[in-house]
PDB file of C-alpha atoms in Angstrom:
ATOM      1  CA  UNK A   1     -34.114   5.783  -6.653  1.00  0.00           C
ATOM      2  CA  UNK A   2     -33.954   8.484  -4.589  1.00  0.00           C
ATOM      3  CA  UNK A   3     -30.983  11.327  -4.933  1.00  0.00           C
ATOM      4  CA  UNK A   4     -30.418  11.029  -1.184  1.00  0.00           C
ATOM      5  CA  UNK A   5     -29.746   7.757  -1.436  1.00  0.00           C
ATOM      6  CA  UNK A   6     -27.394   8.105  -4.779  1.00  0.00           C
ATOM      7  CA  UNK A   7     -25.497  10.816  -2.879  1.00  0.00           C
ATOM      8  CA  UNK A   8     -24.986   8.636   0.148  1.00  0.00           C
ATOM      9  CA  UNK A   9     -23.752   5.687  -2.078  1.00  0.00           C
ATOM     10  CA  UNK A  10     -21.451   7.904  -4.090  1.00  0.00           C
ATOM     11  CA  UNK A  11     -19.793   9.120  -0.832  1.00  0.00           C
ATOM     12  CA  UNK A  12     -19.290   5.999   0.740  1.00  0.00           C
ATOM     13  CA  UNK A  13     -17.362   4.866  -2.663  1.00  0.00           C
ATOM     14  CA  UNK A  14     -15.382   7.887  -2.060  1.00  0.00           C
ATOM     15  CA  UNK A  15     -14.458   7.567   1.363  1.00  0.00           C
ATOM     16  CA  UNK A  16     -14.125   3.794   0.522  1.00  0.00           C
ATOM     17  CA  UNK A  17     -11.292   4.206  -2.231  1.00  0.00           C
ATOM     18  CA  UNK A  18      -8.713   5.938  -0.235  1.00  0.00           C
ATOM     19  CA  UNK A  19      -9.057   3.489   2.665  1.00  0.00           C
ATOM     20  CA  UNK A  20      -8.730   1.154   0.554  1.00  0.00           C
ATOM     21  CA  UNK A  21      -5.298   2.796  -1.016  1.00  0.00           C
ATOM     22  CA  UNK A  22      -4.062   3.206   2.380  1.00  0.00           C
ATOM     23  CA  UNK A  23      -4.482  -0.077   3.329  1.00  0.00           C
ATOM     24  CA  UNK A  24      -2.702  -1.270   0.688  1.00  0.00           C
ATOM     25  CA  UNK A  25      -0.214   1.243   1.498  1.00  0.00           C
ATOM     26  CA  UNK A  26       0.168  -0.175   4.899  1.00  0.00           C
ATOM     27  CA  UNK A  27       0.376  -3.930   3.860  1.00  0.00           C
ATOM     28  CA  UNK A  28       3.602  -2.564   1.611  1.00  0.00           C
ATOM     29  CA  UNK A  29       5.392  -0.606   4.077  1.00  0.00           C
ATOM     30  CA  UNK A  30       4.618  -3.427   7.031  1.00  0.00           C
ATOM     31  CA  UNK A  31       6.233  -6.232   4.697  1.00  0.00           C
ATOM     32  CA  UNK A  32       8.569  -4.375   3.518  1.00  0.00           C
ATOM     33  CA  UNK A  33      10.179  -3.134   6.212  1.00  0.00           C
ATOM     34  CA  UNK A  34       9.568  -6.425   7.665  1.00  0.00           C
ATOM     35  CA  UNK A  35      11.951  -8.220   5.353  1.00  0.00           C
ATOM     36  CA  UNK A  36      14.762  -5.739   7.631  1.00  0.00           C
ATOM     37  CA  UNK A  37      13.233  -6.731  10.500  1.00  0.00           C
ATOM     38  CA  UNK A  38      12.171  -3.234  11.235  1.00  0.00           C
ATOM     39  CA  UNK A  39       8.611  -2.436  12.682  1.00  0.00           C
ATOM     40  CA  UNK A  40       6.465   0.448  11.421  1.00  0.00           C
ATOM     41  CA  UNK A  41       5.901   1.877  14.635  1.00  0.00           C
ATOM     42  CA  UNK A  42       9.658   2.185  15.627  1.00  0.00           C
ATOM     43  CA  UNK A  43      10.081   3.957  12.082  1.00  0.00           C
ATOM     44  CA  UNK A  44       7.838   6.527  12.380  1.00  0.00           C
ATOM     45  CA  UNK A  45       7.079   6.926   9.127  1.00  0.00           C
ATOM     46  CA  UNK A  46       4.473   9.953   7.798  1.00  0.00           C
ATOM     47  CA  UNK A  47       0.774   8.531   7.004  1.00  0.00           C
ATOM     48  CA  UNK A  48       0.815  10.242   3.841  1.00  0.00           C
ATOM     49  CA  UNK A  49       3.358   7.648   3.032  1.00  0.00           C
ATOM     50  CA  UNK A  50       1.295   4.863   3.247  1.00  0.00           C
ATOM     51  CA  UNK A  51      -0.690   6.406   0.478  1.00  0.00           C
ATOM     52  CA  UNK A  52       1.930   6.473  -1.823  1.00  0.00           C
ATOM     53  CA  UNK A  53       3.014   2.964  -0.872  1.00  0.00           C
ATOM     54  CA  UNK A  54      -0.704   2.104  -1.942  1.00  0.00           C
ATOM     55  CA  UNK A  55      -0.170   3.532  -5.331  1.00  0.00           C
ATOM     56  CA  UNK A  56       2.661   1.691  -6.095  1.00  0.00           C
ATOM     57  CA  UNK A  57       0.524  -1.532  -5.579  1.00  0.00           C
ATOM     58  CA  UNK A  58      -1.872  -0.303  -7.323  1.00  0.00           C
ATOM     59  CA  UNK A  59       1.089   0.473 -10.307  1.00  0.00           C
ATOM     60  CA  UNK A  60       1.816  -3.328  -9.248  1.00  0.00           C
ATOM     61  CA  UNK A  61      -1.829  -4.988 -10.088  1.00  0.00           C
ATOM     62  CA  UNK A  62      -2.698  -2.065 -12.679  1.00  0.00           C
ATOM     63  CA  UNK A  63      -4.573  -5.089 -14.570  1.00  0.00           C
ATOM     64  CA  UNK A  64      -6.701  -5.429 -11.302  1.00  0.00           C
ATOM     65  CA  UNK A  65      -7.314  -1.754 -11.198  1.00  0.00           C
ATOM     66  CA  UNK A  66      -8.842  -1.867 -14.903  1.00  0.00           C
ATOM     67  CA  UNK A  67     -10.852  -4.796 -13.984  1.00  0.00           C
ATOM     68  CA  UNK A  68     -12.446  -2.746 -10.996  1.00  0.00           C
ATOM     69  CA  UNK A  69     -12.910   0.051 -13.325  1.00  0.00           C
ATOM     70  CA  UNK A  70     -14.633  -1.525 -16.360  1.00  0.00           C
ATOM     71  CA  UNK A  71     -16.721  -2.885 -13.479  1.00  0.00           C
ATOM     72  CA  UNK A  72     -17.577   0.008 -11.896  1.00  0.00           C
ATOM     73  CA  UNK A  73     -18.476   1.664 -15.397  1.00  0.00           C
ATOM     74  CA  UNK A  74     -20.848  -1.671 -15.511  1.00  0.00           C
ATOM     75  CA  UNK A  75     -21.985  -1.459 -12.469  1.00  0.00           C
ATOM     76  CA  UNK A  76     -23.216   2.272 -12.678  1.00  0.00           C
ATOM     77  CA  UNK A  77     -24.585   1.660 -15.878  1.00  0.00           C
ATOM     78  CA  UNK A  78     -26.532  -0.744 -14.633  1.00  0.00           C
ATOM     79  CA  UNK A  79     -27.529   0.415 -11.262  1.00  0.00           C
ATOM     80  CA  UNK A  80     -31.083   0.003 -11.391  1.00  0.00           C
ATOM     81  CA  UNK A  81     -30.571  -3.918 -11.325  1.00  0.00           C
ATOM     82  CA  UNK A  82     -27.746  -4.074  -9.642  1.00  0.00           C
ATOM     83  CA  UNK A  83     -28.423  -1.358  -6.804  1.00  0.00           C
ATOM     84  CA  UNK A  84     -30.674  -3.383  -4.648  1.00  0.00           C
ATOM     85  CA  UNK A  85     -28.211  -6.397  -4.662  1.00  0.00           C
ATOM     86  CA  UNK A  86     -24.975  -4.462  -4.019  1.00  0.00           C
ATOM     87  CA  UNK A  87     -26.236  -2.033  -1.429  1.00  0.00           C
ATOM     88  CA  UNK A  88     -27.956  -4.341   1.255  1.00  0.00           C
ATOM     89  CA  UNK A  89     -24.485  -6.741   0.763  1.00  0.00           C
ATOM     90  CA  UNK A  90     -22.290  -3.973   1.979  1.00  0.00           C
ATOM     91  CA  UNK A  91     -22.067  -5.141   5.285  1.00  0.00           C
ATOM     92  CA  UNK A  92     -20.116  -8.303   3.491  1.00  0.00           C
ATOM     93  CA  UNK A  93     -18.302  -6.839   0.422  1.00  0.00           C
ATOM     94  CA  UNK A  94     -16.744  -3.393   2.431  1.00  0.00           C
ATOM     95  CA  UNK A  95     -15.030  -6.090   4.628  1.00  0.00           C
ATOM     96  CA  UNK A  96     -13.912  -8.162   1.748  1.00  0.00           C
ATOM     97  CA  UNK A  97     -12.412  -5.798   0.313  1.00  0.00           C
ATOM     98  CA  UNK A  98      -9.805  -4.732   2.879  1.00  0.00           C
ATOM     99  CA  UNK A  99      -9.135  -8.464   3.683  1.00  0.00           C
ATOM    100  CA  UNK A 100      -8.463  -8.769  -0.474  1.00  0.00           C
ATOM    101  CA  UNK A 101      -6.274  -5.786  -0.635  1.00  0.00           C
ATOM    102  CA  UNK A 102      -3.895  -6.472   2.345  1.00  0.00           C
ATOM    103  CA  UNK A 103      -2.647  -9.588   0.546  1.00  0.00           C
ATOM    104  CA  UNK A 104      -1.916  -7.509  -2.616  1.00  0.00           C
ATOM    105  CA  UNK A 105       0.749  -5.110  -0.339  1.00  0.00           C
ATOM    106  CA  UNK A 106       2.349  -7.918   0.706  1.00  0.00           C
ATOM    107  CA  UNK A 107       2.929  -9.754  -2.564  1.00  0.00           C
ATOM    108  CA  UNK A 108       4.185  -6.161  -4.086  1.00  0.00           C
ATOM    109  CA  UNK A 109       6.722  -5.540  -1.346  1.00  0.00           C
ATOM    110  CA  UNK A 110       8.079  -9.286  -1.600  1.00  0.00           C
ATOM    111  CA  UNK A 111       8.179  -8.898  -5.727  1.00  0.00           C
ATOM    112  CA  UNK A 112       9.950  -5.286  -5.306  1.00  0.00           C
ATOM    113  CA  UNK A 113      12.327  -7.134  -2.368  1.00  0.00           C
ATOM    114  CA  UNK A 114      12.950  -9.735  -4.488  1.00  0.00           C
ATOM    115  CA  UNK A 115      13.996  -7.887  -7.559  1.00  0.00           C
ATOM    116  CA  UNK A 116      16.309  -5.401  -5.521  1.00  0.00           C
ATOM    117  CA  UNK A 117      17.928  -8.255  -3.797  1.00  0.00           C
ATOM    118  CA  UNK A 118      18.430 -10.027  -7.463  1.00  0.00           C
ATOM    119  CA  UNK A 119      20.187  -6.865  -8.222  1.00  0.00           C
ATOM    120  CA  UNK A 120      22.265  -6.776  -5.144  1.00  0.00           C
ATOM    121  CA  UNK A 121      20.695  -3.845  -3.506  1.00  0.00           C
ATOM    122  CA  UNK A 122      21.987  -1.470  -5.833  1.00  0.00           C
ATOM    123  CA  UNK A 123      19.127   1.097  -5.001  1.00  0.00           C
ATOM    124  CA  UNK A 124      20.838   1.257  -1.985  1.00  0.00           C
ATOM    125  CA  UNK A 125      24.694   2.300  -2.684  1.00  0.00           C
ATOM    126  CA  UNK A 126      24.734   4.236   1.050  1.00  0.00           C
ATOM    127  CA  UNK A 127      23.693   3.084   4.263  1.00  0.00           C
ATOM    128  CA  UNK A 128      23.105   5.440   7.158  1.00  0.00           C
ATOM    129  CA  UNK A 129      23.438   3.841  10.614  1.00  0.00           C
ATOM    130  CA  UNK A 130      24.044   5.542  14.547  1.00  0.00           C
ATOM    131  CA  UNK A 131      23.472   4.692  17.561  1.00  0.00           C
ATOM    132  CA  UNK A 132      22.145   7.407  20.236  1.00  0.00           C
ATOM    133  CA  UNK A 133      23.245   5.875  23.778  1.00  0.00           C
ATOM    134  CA  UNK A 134      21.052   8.325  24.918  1.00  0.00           C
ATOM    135  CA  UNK A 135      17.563   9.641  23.376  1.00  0.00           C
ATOM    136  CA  UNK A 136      18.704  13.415  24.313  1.00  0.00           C
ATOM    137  CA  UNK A 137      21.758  13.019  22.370  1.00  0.00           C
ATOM    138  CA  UNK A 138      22.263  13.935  18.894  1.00  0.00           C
ATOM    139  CA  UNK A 139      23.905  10.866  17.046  1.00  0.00           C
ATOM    140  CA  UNK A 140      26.755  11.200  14.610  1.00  0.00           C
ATOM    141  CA  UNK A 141      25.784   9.656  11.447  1.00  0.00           C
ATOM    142  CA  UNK A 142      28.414   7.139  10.424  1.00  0.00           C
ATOM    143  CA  UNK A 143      27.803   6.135   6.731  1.00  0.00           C
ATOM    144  CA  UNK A 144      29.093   2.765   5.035  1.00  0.00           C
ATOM    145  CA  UNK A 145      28.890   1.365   1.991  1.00  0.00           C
ATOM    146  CA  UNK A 146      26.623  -1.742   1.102  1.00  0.00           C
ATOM    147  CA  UNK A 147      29.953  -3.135  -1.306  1.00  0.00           C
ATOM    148  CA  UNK A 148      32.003  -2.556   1.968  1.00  0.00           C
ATOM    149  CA  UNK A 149      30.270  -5.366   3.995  1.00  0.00           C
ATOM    150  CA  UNK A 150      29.420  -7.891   1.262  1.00  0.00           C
TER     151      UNK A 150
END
């Protein structure tokens, strides 16, 4: 094997991983913010967010994470057998991937819903709403209290 071609493999893994974290990421935030029937879009919300949203599902399925590493420890240990199968598949597995790992956000924002609604939203003692009649205008923050509407 050539080291052109090892260098080109090792930096598709590592543009690979991060996508893959941020898709993750994306899958969280989307359902989560779903379950308040709020859209991403409308939230603005940074992009270096998503990231972080990706590691918590990744701290979610941390068993999954292990399997993909003792694999990947296999799988470059191996190389020389399983090179030629892996690399001409990447058309098929690259895709896979990101179709695996948006169902993963979306079970770990419904599991973290579900245990902060089992504990009555207590992560969230203050609520921050205002309305802006008109974009120019400053709104006036007007804070209540989740207990105060329960």
């Amino acid at each position: 094997m050539s080291t052109d071609s090892r260098v080109l493999d090792v930096t598709a893994a590592v543009i690979l991983i991060p996508a893959l974290i941020y898709a993750a990421g994306w899958s969280y935030a989307y359902h989560c913010y779903d379950r308040f029937d709020l859209g991403l879009i409308g939230l603005g919300i940074p992009i270096e967010y998503n990231f972080m949203y990706g590691f918590w599902v990744l701290q979610s399925y941390w068993w999954l994470v292990l399997l993909a590493g003792v694999l990947l420890v296999a799988g470059l240990m191996f190389w020389d057998r399983v090179g030629p199968v892996f690399v001409p598949a990447a058309p098929l597995w690259v895709p896979v991937a990101f179709v695996l790992v948006y169902p993963l956000g979306g079970a770990a924002a419904a599991g973290d819903y579900r245990d902060h609604r089992d504990s009555g939203f207590g992560r969230y003692p203050w609520v921050r709403v205002w309305v802006a009649p008109d974009p120019g205008v400053t709104p006036t923050p007007v804070l209540l209290r989740h207990s105060d509407h329960q």
